[in-house]
GROMACS .gro file of C-alpha atoms in nm:
model
  466
    1UNK     CA    1  -1.753   3.735 -11.616
    2UNK     CA    2  -2.099   3.797 -11.429
    3UNK     CA    3  -2.341   3.585 -11.245
    4UNK     CA    4  -2.699   3.693 -11.208
    5UNK     CA    5  -2.823   3.737 -10.865
    6UNK     CA    6  -3.114   3.488 -10.711
    7UNK     CA    7  -3.176   3.747 -10.527
    8UNK     CA    8  -3.209   4.058 -10.699
    9UNK     CA    9  -3.266   4.408 -10.501
   10UNK     CA   10  -3.592   4.590 -10.478
   11UNK     CA   11  -3.572   4.816 -10.844
   12UNK     CA   12  -3.712   5.167 -10.838
   13UNK     CA   13  -3.986   5.280 -11.041
   14UNK     CA   14  -3.990   5.354 -11.370
   15UNK     CA   15  -4.196   5.384 -11.670
   16UNK     CA   16  -4.008   5.188 -11.906
   17UNK     CA   17  -4.067   4.894 -11.959
   18UNK     CA   18  -3.711   4.719 -11.974
   19UNK     CA   19  -3.534   4.744 -11.775
   20UNK     CA   20  -3.089   4.647 -11.689
   21UNK     CA   21  -3.069   4.335 -11.501
   22UNK     CA   22  -2.906   4.347 -11.169
   23UNK     CA   23  -2.569   4.161 -11.220
   24UNK     CA   24  -2.257   4.114 -10.982
   25UNK     CA   25  -1.879   4.078 -10.958
   26UNK     CA   26  -1.747   3.733 -10.979
   27UNK     CA   27  -1.573   3.606 -10.706
   28UNK     CA   28  -1.201   3.557 -10.806
   29UNK     CA   29  -1.165   3.206 -10.860
   30UNK     CA   30  -1.506   3.129 -10.999
   31UNK     CA   31  -1.384   3.076 -11.347
   32UNK     CA   32  -1.349   2.712 -11.424
   33UNK     CA   33  -1.743   2.728 -11.212
   34UNK     CA   34  -1.850   2.917 -11.540
   35UNK     CA   35  -1.713   2.788 -11.728
   36UNK     CA   36  -1.776   2.423 -11.634
   37UNK     CA   37  -2.161   2.541 -11.544
   38UNK     CA   38  -2.085   2.528 -11.123
   39UNK     CA   39  -2.514   2.419 -11.032
   40UNK     CA   40  -2.403   2.514 -10.685
   41UNK     CA   41  -2.323   2.805 -10.827
   42UNK     CA   42  -2.627   2.977 -11.023
   43UNK     CA   43  -2.684   3.059 -11.346
   44UNK     CA   44  -2.355   3.199 -11.547
   45UNK     CA   45  -2.338   3.470 -11.810
   46UNK     CA   46  -2.057   3.436 -12.028
   47UNK     CA   47  -1.919   3.827 -12.194
   48UNK     CA   48  -1.736   3.705 -12.502
   49UNK     CA   49  -1.836   4.081 -12.645
   50UNK     CA   50  -1.549   4.217 -12.403
   51UNK     CA   51  -1.309   4.524 -12.551
   52UNK     CA   52  -0.998   4.315 -12.378
   53UNK     CA   53  -1.034   4.032 -12.160
   54UNK     CA   54  -0.789   4.146 -11.827
   55UNK     CA   55  -0.684   3.872 -11.553
   56UNK     CA   56  -0.573   3.966 -11.244
   57UNK     CA   57  -0.462   3.555 -11.156
   58UNK     CA   58  -0.083   3.550 -11.312
   59UNK     CA   59  -0.182   3.153 -11.206
   60UNK     CA   60  -0.384   3.116 -11.540
   61UNK     CA   61  -0.195   3.233 -11.809
   62UNK     CA   62   0.029   2.959 -11.937
   63UNK     CA   63   0.277   3.233 -12.108
   64UNK     CA   64   0.304   3.679 -12.043
   65UNK     CA   65   0.542   3.878 -12.252
   66UNK     CA   66   0.625   4.232 -12.220
   67UNK     CA   67   0.601   4.463 -12.459
   68UNK     CA   68   0.613   4.844 -12.453
   69UNK     CA   69   0.264   4.909 -12.583
   70UNK     CA   70   0.064   4.778 -12.371
   71UNK     CA   71  -0.278   4.938 -12.382
   72UNK     CA   72  -0.483   5.177 -12.098
   73UNK     CA   73  -0.777   5.030 -11.982
   74UNK     CA   74  -1.068   5.204 -11.947
   75UNK     CA   75  -1.277   5.017 -11.664
   76UNK     CA   76  -1.670   5.000 -11.615
   77UNK     CA   77  -1.622   5.286 -11.324
   78UNK     CA   78  -1.430   5.519 -11.557
   79UNK     CA   79  -1.080   5.436 -11.408
   80UNK     CA   80  -0.768   5.321 -11.625
   81UNK     CA   81  -0.531   5.136 -11.563
   82UNK     CA   82  -0.195   4.993 -11.755
   83UNK     CA   83  -0.188   4.602 -11.855
   84UNK     CA   84   0.162   4.432 -11.738
   85UNK     CA   85   0.200   4.211 -11.966
   86UNK     CA   86   0.005   3.945 -12.257
   87UNK     CA   87  -0.035   3.613 -12.274
   88UNK     CA   88  -0.146   3.291 -12.320
   89UNK     CA   89  -0.439   3.280 -12.066
   90UNK     CA   90  -0.583   2.877 -11.952
   91UNK     CA   91  -0.878   2.933 -11.722
   92UNK     CA   92  -0.921   2.549 -11.864
   93UNK     CA   93  -0.722   2.273 -12.057
   94UNK     CA   94  -1.018   2.282 -12.239
   95UNK     CA   95  -0.999   2.654 -12.335
   96UNK     CA   96  -0.695   2.902 -12.396
   97UNK     CA   97  -0.790   3.248 -12.405
   98UNK     CA   98  -0.610   3.428 -12.651
   99UNK     CA   99  -0.425   3.810 -12.601
  100UNK     CA  100  -0.520   3.849 -12.252
  101UNK     CA  101  -0.394   4.105 -12.045
  102UNK     CA  102  -0.224   4.040 -11.732
  103UNK     CA  103  -0.325   4.326 -11.540
  104UNK     CA  104  -0.230   4.328 -11.083
  105UNK     CA  105  -0.399   4.190 -10.860
  106UNK     CA  106  -0.463   4.522 -10.641
  107UNK     CA  107  -0.592   4.755 -10.986
  108UNK     CA  108  -0.857   4.506 -10.982
  109UNK     CA  109  -0.877   4.500 -10.573
  110UNK     CA  110  -0.877   4.922 -10.628
  111UNK     CA  111  -1.180   4.837 -10.889
  112UNK     CA  112  -1.404   4.653 -10.721
  113UNK     CA  113  -1.377   4.893 -10.457
  114UNK     CA  114  -1.503   5.211 -10.617
  115UNK     CA  115  -1.773   4.997 -10.739
  116UNK     CA  116  -2.126   5.219 -10.647
  117UNK     CA  117  -2.302   5.151 -10.384
  118UNK     CA  118  -2.649   5.016 -10.323
  119UNK     CA  119  -2.831   5.058 -10.047
  120UNK     CA  120  -3.203   5.001  -9.970
  121UNK     CA  121  -3.428   5.324  -9.822
  122UNK     CA  122  -3.477   5.257  -9.421
  123UNK     CA  123  -3.790   5.384  -9.308
  124UNK     CA  124  -3.799   5.776  -9.138
  125UNK     CA  125  -4.210   5.818  -9.017
  126UNK     CA  126  -4.322   5.749  -9.405
  127UNK     CA  127  -4.342   5.391  -9.512
  128UNK     CA  128  -4.144   5.310  -9.795
  129UNK     CA  129  -4.195   5.033 -10.071
  130UNK     CA  130  -3.898   4.876 -10.307
  131UNK     CA  131  -3.685   5.222 -10.370
  132UNK     CA  132  -3.310   5.229 -10.439
  133UNK     CA  133  -3.115   5.448 -10.471
  134UNK     CA  134  -2.723   5.525 -10.569
  135UNK     CA  135  -2.538   5.663 -10.326
  136UNK     CA  136  -2.326   5.982 -10.429
  137UNK     CA  137  -2.123   5.951 -10.090
  138UNK     CA  138  -2.098   5.679  -9.882
  139UNK     CA  139  -2.050   5.757  -9.486
  140UNK     CA  140  -1.947   5.356  -9.397
  141UNK     CA  141  -1.673   5.190  -9.503
  142UNK     CA  142  -1.675   4.876  -9.662
  143UNK     CA  143  -1.481   4.579  -9.447
  144UNK     CA  144  -1.184   4.473  -9.729
  145UNK     CA  145  -1.106   4.818  -9.771
  146UNK     CA  146  -0.804   4.892  -9.577
  147UNK     CA  147  -0.658   4.551  -9.636
  148UNK     CA  148  -0.720   4.669 -10.052
  149UNK     CA  149  -0.572   4.981  -9.925
  150UNK     CA  150  -0.223   4.835  -9.849
  151UNK     CA  151  -0.229   4.564 -10.098
  152UNK     CA  152  -0.192   4.852 -10.330
  153UNK     CA  153  -0.009   5.065 -10.159
  154UNK     CA  154   0.218   4.841 -10.110
  155UNK     CA  155   0.217   4.719 -10.447
  156UNK     CA  156   0.327   5.140 -10.503
  157UNK     CA  157   0.657   5.126 -10.284
  158UNK     CA  158   0.737   4.767 -10.411
  159UNK     CA  159   0.699   4.914 -10.809
  160UNK     CA  160   0.984   5.180 -10.665
  161UNK     CA  161   1.215   4.916 -10.558
  162UNK     CA  162   1.153   4.916 -10.177
  163UNK     CA  163   1.143   4.601  -9.970
  164UNK     CA  164   0.940   4.566  -9.643
  165UNK     CA  165   1.073   4.421  -9.326
  166UNK     CA  166   0.966   4.113  -9.199
  167UNK     CA  167   0.992   4.293  -8.871
  168UNK     CA  168   0.671   4.511  -8.946
  169UNK     CA  169   0.538   4.544  -9.257
  170UNK     CA  170   0.382   4.938  -9.198
  171UNK     CA  171   0.813   5.012  -9.240
  172UNK     CA  172   0.992   4.993  -9.570
  173UNK     CA  173   1.315   5.051  -9.717
  174UNK     CA  174   1.551   5.066  -9.997
  175UNK     CA  175   1.990   5.119  -9.979
  176UNK     CA  176   2.168   5.151 -10.314
  177UNK     CA  177   2.475   5.106 -10.443
  178UNK     CA  178   2.622   5.357 -10.252
  179UNK     CA  179   2.520   5.268  -9.894
  180UNK     CA  180   2.277   5.525  -9.831
  181UNK     CA  181   1.929   5.438  -9.801
  182UNK     CA  182   1.527   5.514  -9.784
  183UNK     CA  183   1.298   5.439  -9.526
  184UNK     CA  184   0.988   5.477  -9.524
  185UNK     CA  185   0.679   5.445  -9.252
  186UNK     CA  186   0.277   5.439  -9.278
  187UNK     CA  187  -0.004   5.436  -9.038
  188UNK     CA  188  -0.321   5.398  -9.321
  189UNK     CA  189  -0.262   5.655  -9.544
  190UNK     CA  190  -0.007   5.985  -9.323
  191UNK     CA  191   0.322   5.896  -9.455
  192UNK     CA  192   0.701   5.919  -9.272
  193UNK     CA  193   1.009   5.883  -9.555
  194UNK     CA  194   1.339   5.914  -9.426
  195UNK     CA  195   1.749   5.868  -9.446
  196UNK     CA  196   2.049   5.888  -9.610
  197UNK     CA  197   1.969   5.924 -10.024
  198UNK     CA  198   1.791   6.238 -10.075
  199UNK     CA  199   1.813   6.206 -10.428
  200UNK     CA  200   1.611   5.906 -10.392
  201UNK     CA  201   1.387   6.053 -10.139
  202UNK     CA  202   1.242   6.332 -10.401
  203UNK     CA  203   1.223   6.041 -10.709
  204UNK     CA  204   0.991   5.797 -10.412
  205UNK     CA  205   0.819   6.198 -10.402
  206UNK     CA  206   0.723   6.183 -10.748
  207UNK     CA  207   0.674   5.814 -10.774
  208UNK     CA  208   0.378   5.898 -10.480
  209UNK     CA  209   0.240   6.191 -10.738
  210UNK     CA  210   0.238   6.045 -11.024
  211UNK     CA  211   0.032   5.769 -10.787
  212UNK     CA  212  -0.189   5.928 -10.557
  213UNK     CA  213  -0.334   6.235 -10.473
  214UNK     CA  214  -0.068   6.355 -10.260
  215UNK     CA  215   0.057   6.571 -10.049
  216UNK     CA  216   0.377   6.730  -9.960
  217UNK     CA  217   0.368   6.807  -9.662
  218UNK     CA  218   0.816   6.901  -9.516
  219UNK     CA  219   1.007   6.825  -9.220
  220UNK     CA  220   0.765   6.582  -8.983
  221UNK     CA  221   0.716   6.921  -8.680
  222UNK     CA  222   0.375   6.698  -8.532
  223UNK     CA  223   0.328   6.278  -8.643
  224UNK     CA  224   0.010   6.069  -8.437
  225UNK     CA  225   0.005   6.271  -8.082
  226UNK     CA  226   0.395   6.309  -8.104
  227UNK     CA  227   0.605   6.633  -8.181
  228UNK     CA  228   0.961   6.682  -8.337
  229UNK     CA  229   1.192   6.905  -8.268
  230UNK     CA  230   1.443   6.910  -8.466
  231UNK     CA  231   1.816   7.107  -8.399
  232UNK     CA  232   2.204   7.118  -8.494
  233UNK     CA  233   2.228   6.954  -8.184
  234UNK     CA  234   1.959   6.636  -8.249
  235UNK     CA  235   1.637   6.538  -8.333
  236UNK     CA  236   1.362   6.509  -8.025
  237UNK     CA  237   1.016   6.324  -7.975
  238UNK     CA  238   0.837   6.416  -7.681
  239UNK     CA  239   0.386   6.460  -7.671
  240UNK     CA  240   0.345   6.821  -7.480
  241UNK     CA  241   0.093   6.902  -7.652
  242UNK     CA  242  -0.094   6.568  -7.564
  243UNK     CA  243  -0.018   6.504  -7.215
  244UNK     CA  244  -0.143   6.871  -7.182
  245UNK     CA  245  -0.466   6.794  -7.396
  246UNK     CA  246  -0.477   6.544  -7.038
  247UNK     CA  247  -0.490   6.724  -6.762
  248UNK     CA  248  -0.704   6.916  -6.891
  249UNK     CA  249  -1.014   6.740  -6.944
  250UNK     CA  250  -0.931   6.604  -6.637
  251UNK     CA  251  -0.897   6.910  -6.496
  252UNK     CA  252  -0.627   6.861  -6.322
  253UNK     CA  253  -0.385   7.159  -6.473
  254UNK     CA  254  -0.387   7.386  -6.166
  255UNK     CA  255  -0.330   7.074  -5.969
  256UNK     CA  256   0.046   7.155  -5.754
  257UNK     CA  257   0.316   6.903  -5.963
  258UNK     CA  258   0.552   6.601  -5.737
  259UNK     CA  259   0.802   6.503  -5.815
  260UNK     CA  260   0.820   6.106  -5.774
  261UNK     CA  261   0.560   5.936  -6.001
  262UNK     CA  262   0.463   5.654  -5.614
  263UNK     CA  263   0.441   5.650  -5.341
  264UNK     CA  264   0.792   5.353  -5.249
  265UNK     CA  265   0.589   5.264  -4.903
  266UNK     CA  266   0.286   5.126  -5.093
  267UNK     CA  267   0.197   4.840  -5.268
  268UNK     CA  268  -0.124   4.846  -5.468
  269UNK     CA  269  -0.319   4.576  -5.389
  270UNK     CA  270  -0.648   4.416  -5.576
  271UNK     CA  271  -0.993   4.573  -5.396
  272UNK     CA  272  -0.777   4.802  -5.177
  273UNK     CA  273  -1.066   5.156  -5.052
  274UNK     CA  274  -1.435   5.143  -5.253
  275UNK     CA  275  -1.444   5.023  -5.560
  276UNK     CA  276  -1.535   5.316  -5.815
  277UNK     CA  277  -1.826   5.460  -5.920
  278UNK     CA  278  -1.765   5.438  -6.306
  279UNK     CA  279  -1.421   5.233  -6.394
  280UNK     CA  280  -1.526   5.260  -6.776
  281UNK     CA  281  -1.342   5.669  -6.650
  282UNK     CA  282  -1.000   5.520  -6.549
  283UNK     CA  283  -0.938   5.230  -6.793
  284UNK     CA  284  -0.971   5.547  -6.981
  285UNK     CA  285  -0.724   5.778  -6.883
  286UNK     CA  286  -0.498   5.474  -6.891
  287UNK     CA  287  -0.519   5.392  -7.199
  288UNK     CA  288  -0.440   5.667  -7.345
  289UNK     CA  289  -0.157   5.733  -7.067
  290UNK     CA  290  -0.031   5.441  -7.199
  291UNK     CA  291   0.030   5.585  -7.539
  292UNK     CA  292   0.251   5.886  -7.362
  293UNK     CA  293   0.453   5.595  -7.283
  294UNK     CA  294   0.581   5.616  -7.639
  295UNK     CA  295   0.771   5.935  -7.580
  296UNK     CA  296   0.833   5.942  -7.185
  297UNK     CA  297   1.053   5.659  -7.040
  298UNK     CA  298   1.014   5.781  -6.722
  299UNK     CA  299   0.656   5.649  -6.698
  300UNK     CA  300   0.634   5.341  -6.795
  301UNK     CA  301   0.703   5.025  -6.469
  302UNK     CA  302   0.376   5.308  -6.254
  303UNK     CA  303   0.176   5.279  -6.550
  304UNK     CA  304   0.229   4.869  -6.536
  305UNK     CA  305   0.122   4.870  -6.198
  306UNK     CA  306  -0.188   5.082  -6.316
  307UNK     CA  307  -0.255   4.783  -6.523
  308UNK     CA  308  -0.344   4.568  -6.385
  309UNK     CA  309  -0.637   4.738  -6.161
  310UNK     CA  310  -0.822   4.800  -6.509
  311UNK     CA  311  -1.123   4.431  -6.432
  312UNK     CA  312  -1.174   4.631  -6.064
  313UNK     CA  313  -1.066   4.970  -5.997
  314UNK     CA  314  -1.024   5.137  -5.613
  315UNK     CA  315  -1.012   5.462  -5.582
  316UNK     CA  316  -0.626   5.386  -5.451
  317UNK     CA  317  -0.610   5.285  -5.813
  318UNK     CA  318  -0.736   5.611  -5.882
  319UNK     CA  319  -0.487   5.844  -5.667
  320UNK     CA  320  -0.196   5.682  -5.792
  321UNK     CA  321  -0.303   5.736  -6.197
  322UNK     CA  322  -0.396   6.098  -6.038
  323UNK     CA  323  -0.037   6.078  -5.849
  324UNK     CA  324   0.072   6.056  -6.183
  325UNK     CA  325  -0.104   6.290  -6.373
  326UNK     CA  326   0.045   6.521  -6.097
  327UNK     CA  327   0.453   6.440  -6.189
  328UNK     CA  328   0.379   6.462  -6.553
  329UNK     CA  329   0.230   6.875  -6.430
  330UNK     CA  330   0.594   6.914  -6.358
  331UNK     CA  331   0.701   6.777  -6.724
  332UNK     CA  332   0.496   6.809  -7.023
  333UNK     CA  333   0.721   6.880  -7.253
  334UNK     CA  334   0.996   6.580  -7.150
  335UNK     CA  335   1.074   6.413  -7.473
  336UNK     CA  336   1.365   6.143  -7.534
  337UNK     CA  337   1.713   6.313  -7.704
  338UNK     CA  338   1.846   6.126  -8.013
  339UNK     CA  339   2.211   6.284  -8.130
  340UNK     CA  340   2.550   6.135  -8.341
  341UNK     CA  341   2.779   6.068  -8.063
  342UNK     CA  342   2.970   5.889  -8.380
  343UNK     CA  343   2.943   5.570  -8.260
  344UNK     CA  344   2.658   5.267  -8.319
  345UNK     CA  345   2.730   4.998  -8.033
  346UNK     CA  346   2.430   4.800  -7.857
  347UNK     CA  347   2.488   4.888  -7.457
  348UNK     CA  348   2.181   4.701  -7.326
  349UNK     CA  349   2.042   4.738  -6.899
  350UNK     CA  350   1.802   4.461  -6.788
  351UNK     CA  351   1.649   4.448  -6.424
  352UNK     CA  352   1.393   4.263  -6.239
  353UNK     CA  353   1.264   4.310  -5.852
  354UNK     CA  354   1.293   3.963  -5.768
  355UNK     CA  355   0.919   3.807  -5.576
  356UNK     CA  356   0.874   4.207  -5.567
  357UNK     CA  357   0.456   4.150  -5.633
  358UNK     CA  358   0.283   4.182  -5.281
  359UNK     CA  359  -0.010   3.941  -5.435
  360UNK     CA  360   0.143   3.691  -5.563
  361UNK     CA  361   0.500   3.715  -5.545
  362UNK     CA  362   0.568   3.739  -5.906
  363UNK     CA  363   0.820   3.936  -6.049
  364UNK     CA  364   0.885   4.325  -6.305
  365UNK     CA  365   1.140   4.255  -6.583
  366UNK     CA  366   1.257   4.571  -6.708
  367UNK     CA  367   1.516   4.661  -6.966
  368UNK     CA  368   1.663   4.964  -7.174
  369UNK     CA  369   1.840   4.972  -7.517
  370UNK     CA  370   2.058   5.198  -7.667
  371UNK     CA  371   2.219   5.209  -7.993
  372UNK     CA  372   2.466   5.406  -7.999
  373UNK     CA  373   2.426   5.581  -7.683
  374UNK     CA  374   2.044   5.703  -7.769
  375UNK     CA  375   1.757   5.495  -7.625
  376UNK     CA  376   1.571   5.361  -7.890
  377UNK     CA  377   1.378   5.034  -7.687
  378UNK     CA  378   1.264   5.004  -7.304
  379UNK     CA  379   0.982   4.798  -7.092
  380UNK     CA  380   0.819   4.718  -6.784
  381UNK     CA  381   0.625   4.459  -6.756
  382UNK     CA  382   0.528   4.167  -6.443
  383UNK     CA  383   0.666   3.881  -6.559
  384UNK     CA  384   0.416   3.557  -6.635
  385UNK     CA  385   0.524   3.276  -6.378
  386UNK     CA  386   0.705   3.308  -6.107
  387UNK     CA  387   1.105   3.375  -6.091
  388UNK     CA  388   1.352   3.159  -5.833
  389UNK     CA  389   1.676   3.267  -5.919
  390UNK     CA  390   1.846   3.633  -5.934
  391UNK     CA  391   2.021   3.756  -6.183
  392UNK     CA  392   2.308   3.661  -5.977
  393UNK     CA  393   2.221   3.304  -6.135
  394UNK     CA  394   2.173   3.411  -6.457
  395UNK     CA  395   2.455   3.547  -6.534
  396UNK     CA  396   2.690   3.192  -6.344
  397UNK     CA  397   2.445   3.002  -6.624
  398UNK     CA  398   2.532   3.145  -6.889
  399UNK     CA  399   2.947   3.213  -6.911
  400UNK     CA  400   2.944   2.837  -6.743
  401UNK     CA  401   2.980   2.562  -7.004
  402UNK     CA  402   2.885   2.270  -6.710
  403UNK     CA  403   2.430   2.224  -6.720
  404UNK     CA  404   2.233   2.020  -6.457
  405UNK     CA  405   1.914   1.888  -6.471
  406UNK     CA  406   1.709   2.129  -6.375
  407UNK     CA  407   1.860   2.375  -6.642
  408UNK     CA  408   1.850   2.134  -6.960
  409UNK     CA  409   1.480   2.329  -7.042
  410UNK     CA  410   1.678   2.625  -7.173
  411UNK     CA  411   2.008   2.451  -7.318
  412UNK     CA  412   1.946   2.544  -7.655
  413UNK     CA  413   1.844   2.926  -7.605
  414UNK     CA  414   2.201   2.872  -7.348
  415UNK     CA  415   2.441   2.724  -7.592
  416UNK     CA  416   2.303   3.034  -7.874
  417UNK     CA  417   2.426   3.274  -7.671
  418UNK     CA  418   2.707   3.113  -7.469
  419UNK     CA  419   2.812   3.105  -7.835
  420UNK     CA  420   2.809   3.482  -7.821
  421UNK     CA  421   2.898   3.557  -7.504
  422UNK     CA  422   3.228   3.303  -7.660
  423UNK     CA  423   3.279   3.440  -7.951
  424UNK     CA  424   3.331   3.789  -7.804
  425UNK     CA  425   2.977   3.993  -8.008
  426UNK     CA  426   2.775   3.984  -7.660
  427UNK     CA  427   2.946   4.085  -7.234
  428UNK     CA  428   2.735   4.063  -7.004
  429UNK     CA  429   2.843   4.171  -6.696
  430UNK     CA  430   2.712   4.206  -6.342
  431UNK     CA  431   2.561   4.629  -6.282
  432UNK     CA  432   2.568   4.785  -5.918
  433UNK     CA  433   2.242   4.901  -5.873
  434UNK     CA  434   2.366   5.310  -5.840
  435UNK     CA  435   2.413   5.254  -6.271
  436UNK     CA  436   2.137   4.991  -6.354
  437UNK     CA  437   1.984   5.192  -6.591
  438UNK     CA  438   1.674   4.998  -6.572
  439UNK     CA  439   1.614   5.053  -6.190
  440UNK     CA  440   1.338   5.309  -6.257
  441UNK     CA  441   1.136   5.078  -6.482
  442UNK     CA  442   1.128   4.808  -6.229
  443UNK     CA  443   1.055   4.975  -5.877
  444UNK     CA  444   0.935   5.339  -5.686
  445UNK     CA  445   1.248   5.574  -5.725
  446UNK     CA  446   1.240   5.896  -5.513
  447UNK     CA  447   1.307   6.217  -5.691
  448UNK     CA  448   1.726   6.246  -5.760
  449UNK     CA  449   1.706   5.951  -5.834
  450UNK     CA  450   1.469   5.980  -6.117
  451UNK     CA  451   1.652   6.275  -6.236
  452UNK     CA  452   1.948   6.074  -6.253
  453UNK     CA  453   1.811   5.836  -6.383
  454UNK     CA  454   1.647   5.966  -6.641
  455UNK     CA  455   1.955   6.210  -6.801
  456UNK     CA  456   2.150   5.953  -6.814
  457UNK     CA  457   1.823   5.741  -7.042
  458UNK     CA  458   1.871   6.105  -7.308
  459UNK     CA  459   1.533   6.174  -7.155
  460UNK     CA  460   1.465   6.579  -7.116
  461UNK     CA  461   1.256   6.839  -7.118
  462UNK     CA  462   1.315   7.146  -7.396
  463UNK     CA  463   1.083   7.317  -7.361
  464UNK     CA  464   1.231   7.390  -6.922
  465UNK     CA  465   1.305   7.655  -6.847
  466UNK     CA  466   1.735   7.697  -6.849
   0.00000   0.00000   0.00000
């Protein structure tokens, strides 16, 4: 079905007396309007001469039969698609269509995006009149292209039997009957596959080869600015090249390194010093350093501090960022080590610098979580509201069965926590400051203290001289 365009595109000059009509693809869901001749949608043309009727809307079918003898159809742009079923379709109750091929929506999306693109030539030095050109290669992308591509990719991955993670839709996983697993991570068209099911991984690769033009780059070494070093002792994730590129861009490769991130005796506040002449430079540099925290837990706290002054940065804030760069200069290849320690115990540390902000007295919270002795998650964040209790009071409430009037607003959540504590699933305990690994996410520390906690977190510089 097609709809004649209300305002056809300008036609190129032609010596032929007859010219083809300009038509546009009917939008999904307009079939009923077409068949009932809804005037508000413009004049419709019902094409009854198609060799095969196709539909990607499964709801239109009253019955679908799956058979191995389904045909391969060639679409208007020359691409081919294999039907997934054939049956009786009812676009209207009074209009049954027999032998309609069911083709999943994803294939129709890829067909629509592959249709030829037209554009009207824009004036340049000369005046062009009503010229229409066919683009052999577009220099722009359609707004719906990323979503359409991901829908297409997801359908191919799920066709293999993989499930999409509810926590992150860019992660897919599969578990076989032997307990072996496959994990897939996709970022646009960059794909990482890992897992214990080696046979399944090879079959998944072949599955991709039959659907996409893919290239196997072998063992993972570099992904989105993250370097992966694998050995018999474990895997190290670092961003050495990314860090050195930042130092080179800012002209700090020759600067003297320091072993501390921030001066513990200095508290940064808004309006401290002269405003920067180019605040955009400050924002860009802070944004780049924030990406470095993916593999550098040691710089999480100072980055959370300097990120608070993006709106109106001053020279004192810029000096703090420069000091962070000088610290990175001392260990540009530092990353996180992951190794097999023979267990999967979950351990977490959390801390807060009670009312540490000098401007509004809000606290900064920090935490780090380990699985099997390997650091998998960490964060440093200034709290949204003022905290009126400390860690000791929170521990007492979690284990004390008596509620008070001022704590009833957290009763529902606290019931869940108490159930886990009572069952032995979770154990809470006070951690002395000397052993508190989350200390690095809530305050400025001295050099030796930073090195001690980094070793406990599994953060090492594998490129440092022995």
